[in-house]
PDB file of C-alpha atoms in Angstrom:
ATOM      1  CA  MET Y   1     132.906  95.929  -2.808  1.00 45.00           C
ATOM      2  CA  LYS Y   2     131.341  96.766  -6.180  1.00 45.00           C
ATOM      3  CA  LYS Y   3     128.267  95.067  -7.369  1.00 47.00           C
ATOM      4  CA  ILE Y   4     125.437  95.244  -9.886  1.00 40.00           C
ATOM      5  CA  LEU Y   5     122.264  96.838  -8.107  1.00 41.00           C
ATOM      6  CA  THR Y   6     119.516  94.174  -7.509  1.00 36.00           C
ATOM      7  CA  LYS Y   7     116.511  96.246  -6.407  1.00 37.00           C
ATOM      8  CA  SER Y   8     113.716  93.908  -6.779  1.00 33.00           C
ATOM      9  CA  VAL Y   9     111.346  96.288  -8.654  1.00 32.00           C
ATOM     10  CA  TYR Y  10     113.830  96.552 -11.604  1.00 34.00           C
ATOM     11  CA  MET Y  11     115.652  93.116 -11.393  1.00 31.00           C
ATOM     12  CA  VAL Y  12     113.920  91.462 -14.355  1.00 28.00           C
ATOM     13  CA  MET Y  13     114.502  94.478 -16.549  1.00 31.00           C
ATOM     14  CA  VAL Y  14     118.142  94.796 -15.561  1.00 32.00           C
ATOM     15  CA  ILE Y  15     118.869  91.123 -16.427  1.00 27.00           C
ATOM     16  CA  SER Y  16     117.138  91.433 -19.761  1.00 27.00           C
ATOM     17  CA  MET Y  17     119.131  94.538 -20.531  1.00 30.00           C
ATOM     18  CA  VAL Y  18     122.490  93.503 -19.340  1.00 31.00           C
ATOM     19  CA  VAL Y  19     122.764  89.630 -19.907  1.00 27.00           C
ATOM     20  CA  GLY Y  20     125.418  87.900 -17.869  1.00 28.00           C
ATOM     21  CA  CYS Y  21     126.918  90.973 -16.349  1.00 32.00           C
ATOM     22  CA  LYS Y  22     126.631  89.695 -12.788  1.00 30.00           C
ATOM     23  CA  THR Y  23     129.525  91.773 -11.117  1.00 34.00           C
ATOM     24  CA  VAL Y  24     131.983  94.445 -11.855  1.00 36.00           C
ATOM     25  CA  GLN Y  25     134.792  92.220 -11.487  1.00 35.00           C
ATOM     26  CA  ASN Y  26     133.666  89.678 -14.343  1.00 33.00           C
ATOM     27  CA  ALA Y  27     132.401  92.334 -16.735  1.00 39.00           C
ATOM     28  CA  ASN Y  28     133.612  95.238 -18.491  1.00 45.00           C
ATOM     29  CA  ASN Y  29     131.474  98.148 -17.806  1.00 46.00           C
ATOM     30  CA  LYS Y  30     132.581  99.938 -21.088  1.00 43.00           C
ATOM     31  CA  GLN Y  31     130.774  96.962 -22.934  1.00 42.00           C
ATOM     32  CA  LYS Y  32     127.771  97.019 -20.404  1.00 42.00           C
ATOM     33  CA  GLY Y  33     127.259 100.649 -21.281  1.00 40.00           C
ATOM     34  CA  ALA Y  34     127.148  99.837 -24.929  1.00 43.00           C
ATOM     35  CA  VAL Y  35     124.529  97.157 -24.372  1.00 40.00           C
ATOM     36  CA  ILE Y  36     121.890  99.466 -23.259  1.00 38.00           C
ATOM     37  CA  GLY Y  37     120.118 101.131 -26.235  1.00 38.00           C
ATOM     38  CA  ALA Y  38     119.015 104.583 -26.022  1.00 35.00           C
ATOM     39  CA  GLY Y  39     115.279 103.900 -26.386  1.00 35.00           C
ATOM     40  CA  SER Y  40     115.285 101.040 -24.023  1.00 36.00           C
ATOM     41  CA  GLY Y  41     117.059 102.905 -21.246  1.00 36.00           C
ATOM     42  CA  ALA Y  42     114.503 105.729 -21.414  1.00 35.00           C
ATOM     43  CA  ALA Y  43     111.673 103.268 -21.329  1.00 32.00           C
ATOM     44  CA  ILE Y  44     113.005 101.424 -18.219  1.00 33.00           C
ATOM     45  CA  GLY Y  45     113.328 104.156 -15.907  1.00 35.00           C
ATOM     46  CA  GLY Y  46     112.364 107.789 -15.147  1.00 37.00           C
ATOM     47  CA  VAL Y  47     115.178 110.415 -16.141  1.00 35.00           C
ATOM     48  CA  ILE Y  48     116.176 112.611 -13.241  1.00 35.00           C
ATOM     49  CA  GLY Y  49     113.217 115.076 -12.475  1.00 36.00           C
ATOM     50  CA  ASN Y  50     111.361 116.839  -9.762  1.00 35.00           C
ATOM     51  CA  ASN Y  51     108.417 114.507  -9.057  1.00 35.00           C
ATOM     52  CA  VAL Y  52     108.885 114.288  -5.440  1.00 33.00           C
ATOM     53  CA  GLY Y  53     107.668 110.904  -4.060  1.00 37.00           C
ATOM     54  CA  ASP Y  54     107.171 109.252  -7.494  1.00 43.00           C
ATOM     55  CA  GLY Y  55     108.334 105.609  -6.666  1.00 47.00           C
ATOM     56  CA  ASN Y  56     109.209 104.851 -10.165  1.00 45.00           C
ATOM     57  CA  ASN Y  57     112.132 107.471 -10.057  1.00 45.00           C
ATOM     58  CA  THR Y  58     114.554 105.396  -8.188  1.00 77.00           C
ATOM     59  CA  VAL Y  59     118.309 105.761  -8.484  1.00 87.00           C
ATOM     60  CA  LEU Y  60     118.350 102.824 -10.766  1.00 86.00           C
ATOM     61  CA  GLY Y  61     115.469 104.176 -12.902  1.00 89.00           C
ATOM     62  CA  ALA Y  62     117.497 107.532 -13.103  1.00 90.00           C
ATOM     63  CA  ILE Y  63     120.626 105.770 -14.278  1.00 92.00           C
ATOM     64  CA  LEU Y  64     118.993 103.572 -16.877  1.00 90.00           C
ATOM     65  CA  GLY Y  65     116.811 106.372 -18.009  1.00 90.00           C
ATOM     66  CA  ALA Y  66     119.599 108.589 -18.734  1.00 92.00           C
ATOM     67  CA  ALA Y  67     121.485 106.113 -20.696  1.00 93.00           C
ATOM     68  CA  ILE Y  68     122.128 106.840 -24.616  1.00 94.00           C
ATOM     69  CA  GLY Y  69     123.549 103.367 -25.360  1.00 93.00           C
ATOM     70  CA  GLY Y  70     125.617 102.271 -28.291  1.00 94.00           C
ATOM     71  CA  VAL Y  71     129.215 102.987 -28.485  1.00 94.00           C
ATOM     72  CA  ALA Y  72     128.748 106.293 -27.107  1.00 95.00           C
ATOM     73  CA  GLY Y  73     127.323 104.650 -24.151  1.00 96.00           C
ATOM     74  CA  GLY Y  74     130.362 102.562 -23.868  1.00 95.00           C
ATOM     75  CA  PHE Y  75     132.524 105.533 -24.001  1.00 96.00           C
ATOM     76  CA  ILE Y  76     130.609 106.942 -20.926  1.00 97.00           C
ATOM     77  CA  GLY Y  77     130.638 103.537 -19.268  1.00 96.00           C
ATOM     78  CA  ASN Y  78     134.605 103.907 -19.402  1.00 95.00           C
ATOM     79  CA  ARG Y  79     134.462 107.189 -17.693  1.00 96.00           C
ATOM     80  CA  MET Y  80     132.225 106.036 -14.995  1.00 97.00           C
ATOM     81  CA  ASP Y  81     134.497 103.019 -14.326  1.00 97.00           C
ATOM     82  CA  ARG Y  82     137.267 105.336 -13.494  1.00 97.00           C
ATOM     83  CA  GLN Y  83     135.068 107.567 -11.377  1.00 97.00           C
ATOM     84  CA  ALA Y  84     133.701 104.627  -9.470  1.00 97.00           C
ATOM     85  CA  GLU Y  85     137.164 103.399  -8.805  1.00 97.00           C
ATOM     86  CA  ARG Y  86     138.162 106.619  -7.463  1.00 96.00           C
ATOM     87  CA  ILE Y  87     135.128 106.782  -4.992  1.00 96.00           C
ATOM     88  CA  GLU Y  88     136.050 103.281  -3.806  1.00 95.00           C
ATOM     89  CA  GLU Y  89     139.632 104.358  -3.165  1.00 94.00           C
ATOM     90  CA  GLU Y  90     138.819 107.594  -1.391  1.00 94.00           C
ATOM     91  CA  ILE Y  91     135.681 106.728   0.479  1.00 92.00           C
ATOM     92  CA  PRO Y  92     135.960 103.337   2.127  1.00 84.00           C
ATOM     93  CA  GLY Y  93     132.489 103.602   3.796  1.00 82.00           C
ATOM     94  CA  ALA Y  94     130.616 104.186   0.393  1.00 91.00           C
ATOM     95  CA  GLU Y  95     128.747 101.255  -1.250  1.00 93.00           C
ATOM     96  CA  VAL Y  96     129.624 101.633  -4.814  1.00 95.00           C
ATOM     97  CA  THR Y  97     127.649 100.038  -7.640  1.00 94.00           C
ATOM     98  CA  ARG Y  98     128.202 100.489 -11.378  1.00 95.00           C
ATOM     99  CA  VAL Y  99     125.099 100.205 -13.470  1.00 93.00           C
ATOM    100  CA  GLY Y 100     125.367 100.605 -17.196  1.00 92.00           C
ATOM    101  CA  GLU Y 101     126.310 104.306 -17.871  1.00 96.00           C
ATOM    102  CA  GLY Y 102     126.019 105.434 -14.237  1.00 97.00           C
ATOM    103  CA  ILE Y 103     127.190 104.972 -10.678  1.00 97.00           C
ATOM    104  CA  ASN Y 104     124.934 104.264  -7.575  1.00 96.00           C
ATOM    105  CA  VAL Y 105     126.658 105.324  -4.358  1.00 95.00           C
ATOM    106  CA  THR Y 106     124.806 104.351  -1.085  1.00 92.00           C
ATOM    107  CA  PHE Y 107     125.576 105.737   2.330  1.00 89.00           C
ATOM    108  CA  THR Y 108     124.003 104.101   5.302  1.00 81.00           C
ATOM    109  CA  GLU Y 109     124.337 105.425   8.813  1.00 75.00           C
ATOM    110  CA  ASP Y 110     127.098 103.235   9.465  1.00 70.00           C
ATOM    111  CA  GLN Y 111     128.744 103.841   6.051  1.00 68.00           C
ATOM    112  CA  GLY Y 112     130.087 107.312   5.562  1.00 70.00           C
ATOM    113  CA  VAL Y 113     127.147 109.686   6.163  1.00 81.00           C
ATOM    114  CA  HIS Y 114     125.481 109.531   9.703  1.00 73.00           C
ATOM    115  CA  PHE Y 115     122.908 111.920  10.998  1.00 66.00           C
ATOM    116  CA  ASP Y 116     121.965 112.063  14.673  1.00 64.00           C
ATOM    117  CA  THR Y 117     118.561 110.828  15.780  1.00 63.00           C
ATOM    118  CA  ASN Y 118     115.939 113.106  14.262  1.00 69.00           C
ATOM    119  CA  LYS Y 119     118.644 115.495  12.854  1.00 68.00           C
ATOM    120  CA  SER Y 120     119.587 116.462   9.382  1.00 72.00           C
ATOM    121  CA  ASP Y 121     122.812 118.479   9.820  1.00 73.00           C
ATOM    122  CA  VAL Y 122     126.097 117.309   8.206  1.00 78.00           C
ATOM    123  CA  LYS Y 123     128.951 117.203  10.615  1.00 74.00           C
ATOM    124  CA  GLY Y 124     131.945 115.037  11.767  1.00 79.00           C
ATOM    125  CA  THR Y 125     132.742 112.000   9.750  1.00 81.00           C
ATOM    126  CA  SER Y 126     129.779 112.658   7.551  1.00 86.00           C
ATOM    127  CA  ALA Y 127     131.449 116.012   6.523  1.00 89.00           C
ATOM    128  CA  ASN Y 128     134.749 114.365   5.899  1.00 89.00           C
ATOM    129  CA  THR Y 129     132.896 111.787   3.610  1.00 92.00           C
ATOM    130  CA  LEU Y 130     131.130 114.386   1.558  1.00 94.00           C
ATOM    131  CA  ASN Y 131     134.271 116.548   1.191  1.00 93.00           C
ATOM    132  CA  SER Y 132     135.980 113.595  -0.343  1.00 95.00           C
ATOM    133  CA  MET Y 133     132.930 113.147  -2.606  1.00 96.00           C
ATOM    134  CA  ALA Y 134     132.896 116.729  -3.598  1.00 97.00           C
ATOM    135  CA  ASP Y 135     136.560 116.518  -4.417  1.00 97.00           C
ATOM    136  CA  ILE Y 136     135.870 113.406  -6.910  1.00 97.00           C
ATOM    137  CA  LEU Y 137     132.918 115.255  -8.395  1.00 98.00           C
ATOM    138  CA  LYS Y 138     135.110 118.186  -9.316  1.00 98.00           C
ATOM    139  CA  GLU Y 139     137.564 115.780 -10.996  1.00 97.00           C
ATOM    140  CA  TYR Y 140     134.771 114.690 -13.143  1.00 97.00           C
ATOM    141  CA  PRO Y 141     132.752 117.776 -13.964  1.00 97.00           C
ATOM    142  CA  LYS Y 142     130.731 116.477 -16.875  1.00 97.00           C
ATOM    143  CA  THR Y 143     128.432 114.338 -14.358  1.00 97.00           C
ATOM    144  CA  ASN Y 144     125.252 115.010 -12.701  1.00 97.00           C
ATOM    145  CA  VAL Y 145     124.032 113.603  -9.466  1.00 97.00           C
ATOM    146  CA  LEU Y 146     120.746 112.739  -7.999  1.00 97.00           C
ATOM    147  CA  VAL Y 147     120.622 112.689  -4.155  1.00 96.00           C
ATOM    148  CA  GLU Y 148     117.834 110.648  -2.586  1.00 95.00           C
ATOM    149  CA  GLY Y 149     116.941 110.473   1.155  1.00 93.00           C
ATOM    150  CA  HIS Y 150     115.429 107.533   2.809  1.00 93.00           C
ATOM    151  CA  THR Y 151     114.394 106.573   6.247  1.00 92.00           C
ATOM    152  CA  ASP Y 152     113.161 103.412   8.185  1.00 92.00           C
ATOM    153  CA  ALA Y 153     109.547 102.821   9.081  1.00 94.00           C
ATOM    154  CA  ALA Y 154     109.701 104.133  12.640  1.00 92.00           C
ATOM    155  CA  GLY Y 155     107.501 106.870  13.180  1.00 92.00           C
ATOM    156  CA  PRO Y 156     104.601 108.606  11.429  1.00 96.00           C
ATOM    157  CA  ASP Y 157     104.699 108.520   7.362  1.00 96.00           C
ATOM    158  CA  ASP Y 158     104.618 112.154   7.069  1.00 96.00           C
ATOM    159  CA  TYR Y 159     107.321 112.669   9.732  1.00 95.00           C
ATOM    160  CA  ASN Y 160     109.548 110.375   7.784  1.00 94.00           C
ATOM    161  CA  MET Y 161     108.973 111.872   4.468  1.00 97.00           C
ATOM    162  CA  ASP Y 162     109.900 115.305   5.819  1.00 95.00           C
ATOM    163  CA  LEU Y 163     112.897 113.879   7.543  1.00 92.00           C
ATOM    164  CA  SER Y 164     114.282 112.342   4.409  1.00 94.00           C
ATOM    165  CA  LYS Y 165     113.541 115.554   2.687  1.00 95.00           C
ATOM    166  CA  LYS Y 166     115.594 117.441   5.120  1.00 93.00           C
ATOM    167  CA  ARG Y 167     118.559 114.967   5.049  1.00 90.00           C
ATOM    168  CA  ALA Y 168     118.718 114.684   1.245  1.00 93.00           C
ATOM    169  CA  THR Y 169     118.657 118.443   1.021  1.00 95.00           C
ATOM    170  CA  SER Y 170     121.271 118.869   3.649  1.00 93.00           C
ATOM    171  CA  VAL Y 171     123.657 116.646   1.727  1.00 94.00           C
ATOM    172  CA  THR Y 172     122.833 118.575  -1.626  1.00 96.00           C
ATOM    173  CA  GLU Y 173     123.512 121.858   0.010  1.00 95.00           C
ATOM    174  CA  TYR Y 174     126.581 120.676   1.637  1.00 93.00           C
ATOM    175  CA  LEU Y 175     128.115 119.590  -1.605  1.00 97.00           C
ATOM    176  CA  VAL Y 176     127.203 123.017  -3.149  1.00 97.00           C
ATOM    177  CA  SER Y 177     129.107 124.556  -0.107  1.00 95.00           C
ATOM    178  CA  GLN Y 178     132.034 122.680  -1.072  1.00 96.00           C
ATOM    179  CA  GLY Y 179     132.053 124.038  -4.774  1.00 97.00           C
ATOM    180  CA  ILE Y 180     129.754 121.721  -6.633  1.00 98.00           C
ATOM    181  CA  ASP Y 181     127.699 123.699  -9.096  1.00 97.00           C
ATOM    182  CA  LYS Y 182     124.024 123.478  -7.988  1.00 97.00           C
ATOM    183  CA  SER Y 183     122.933 122.847 -11.550  1.00 97.00           C
ATOM    184  CA  ARG Y 184     124.415 119.406 -11.407  1.00 97.00           C
ATOM    185  CA  LEU Y 185     122.432 118.290  -8.442  1.00 97.00           C
ATOM    186  CA  THR Y 186     118.914 117.132  -8.118  1.00 97.00           C
ATOM    187  CA  THR Y 187     117.317 116.174  -4.858  1.00 96.00           C
ATOM    188  CA  LYS Y 188     114.538 113.707  -4.114  1.00 96.00           C
ATOM    189  CA  TRP Y 189     113.095 112.049  -0.870  1.00 95.00           C
ATOM    190  CA  TYR Y 190     111.102 109.095  -0.240  1.00 95.00           C
ATOM    191  CA  GLY Y 191     110.707 108.683   3.377  1.00 95.00           C
ATOM    192  CA  GLU Y 192     110.031 104.892   4.326  1.00 95.00           C
ATOM    193  CA  ASN Y 193     108.567 104.181   0.873  1.00 95.00           C
ATOM    194  CA  GLN Y 194     111.649 102.495  -0.630  1.00 94.00           C
ATOM    195  CA  PRO Y 195     113.050 100.067   1.906  1.00 93.00           C
ATOM    196  CA  VAL Y 196     116.038  97.968   1.027  1.00 91.00           C
ATOM    197  CA  GLY Y 197     116.048  96.086   4.471  1.00 92.00           C
ATOM    198  CA  ASP Y 198     113.672  94.376   6.739  1.00 95.00           C
ATOM    199  CA  ASN Y 199     112.028  97.232   8.854  1.00 94.00           C
ATOM    200  CA  THR Y 200     111.124  94.630  11.693  1.00 95.00           C
ATOM    201  CA  THR Y 201     114.908  94.126  12.415  1.00 95.00           C
ATOM    202  CA  LYS Y 202     117.567  96.460  13.755  1.00 91.00           C
ATOM    203  CA  GLU Y 203     119.901  95.511  10.881  1.00 91.00           C
ATOM    204  CA  GLY Y 204     117.124  95.991   8.299  1.00 91.00           C
ATOM    205  CA  LYS Y 205     116.215  99.516   9.749  1.00 90.00           C
ATOM    206  CA  ALA Y 206     119.937 100.545   9.662  1.00 88.00           C
ATOM    207  CA  LYS Y 207     120.027  99.757   5.867  1.00 89.00           C
ATOM    208  CA  ASN Y 208     116.954 101.756   5.239  1.00 91.00           C
ATOM    209  CA  ARG Y 209     118.229 104.943   6.865  1.00 90.00           C
ATOM    210  CA  ARG Y 210     120.485 105.947   3.996  1.00 91.00           C
ATOM    211  CA  VAL Y 211     121.309 108.545   1.322  1.00 93.00           C
ATOM    212  CA  GLU Y 212     121.830 107.337  -2.221  1.00 94.00           C
ATOM    213  CA  LEU Y 213     123.507 109.258  -5.078  1.00 95.00           C
ATOM    214  CA  ALA Y 214     123.047 108.386  -8.861  1.00 97.00           C
ATOM    215  CA  ILE Y 215     125.779 109.682 -10.841  1.00 97.00           C
ATOM    216  CA  VAL Y 216     124.970 110.033 -14.472  1.00 97.00           C
ATOM    217  CA  ALA Y 217     126.358 111.647 -17.599  1.00 97.00           C
ATOM    218  CA  SER Y 218     125.761 115.345 -18.214  1.00 97.00           C
ATOM    219  CA  ASP Y 219     124.597 116.685 -21.626  1.00 96.00           C
ATOM    220  CA  ALA Y 220     128.139 117.809 -22.218  1.00 96.00           C
ATOM    221  CA  LEU Y 221     129.598 114.418 -21.697  1.00 97.00           C
ATOM    222  CA  LYS Y 222     126.892 112.637 -23.771  1.00 97.00           C
ATOM    223  CA  LYS Y 223     128.001 115.215 -26.604  1.00 96.00           C
ATOM    224  CA  GLU Y 224     131.534 114.490 -26.104  1.00 96.00           C
ATOM    225  CA  ALA Y 225     130.888 110.754 -26.420  1.00 96.00           C
ATOM    226  CA  LYS Y 226     128.955 111.208 -29.575  1.00 94.00           C
ATOM    227  CA  GLN Y 227     131.601 113.229 -31.065  1.00 93.00           C
ATOM    228  CA  GLN Y 228     134.203 110.659 -30.188  1.00 89.00           C
ATOM    229  CA  VAL Y 229     132.137 108.063 -31.893  1.00 80.00           C
ATOM    230  CA  LYS Y 230     131.894 110.201 -34.992  1.00 80.00           C
ATOM    231  CA  GLY Y 231     135.626 111.007 -34.839  1.00 60.00           C
TER     232      GLY Y 231
END
């Protein structure tokens, strides 16, 4: 089921920028893309970069930070609507969230991408899931992807950081092996530092052991969007 992401660290800013857009079902994402101004998007979140471990550069920050806003942003939002629908259709285990001009895709160990305990190799159903993701990314070549790795809080901090790095890197390398241009992919890892569930419960830990993707417009798509507006 699609939803608007509600990570607490950004919740107030999302509400102020996308007033009234509670769910994908009751709001047009093309319009939502147009709501976010170019300057405001950059101010809210960090654009995809290489500052590993920077807690401000979350998936949501990357999506909002890459926004260009205006009518051109609406054009991008429309493209992202279609891509999000394809992901939902082809990858049932993916948690798909449309945010402004981008898409957040979350895979937990029970939803699409599973790693054996203390392992980081992609195999079995995880490979099937990422094969499908690679096929969809090929259909939309003018998008870039941030891959993030996260763990629960079990074990030492440094071990979890390294494990999240290995798992995120493994996903990136697998997508490259399936024909996705490496230049489209950025990899980050946060260990246990960005929990979305309660680490004192089994269910919460399972939610925290996840790989997240942020899909945003490439420079080529932004250029196309601006040209469409001018035309």
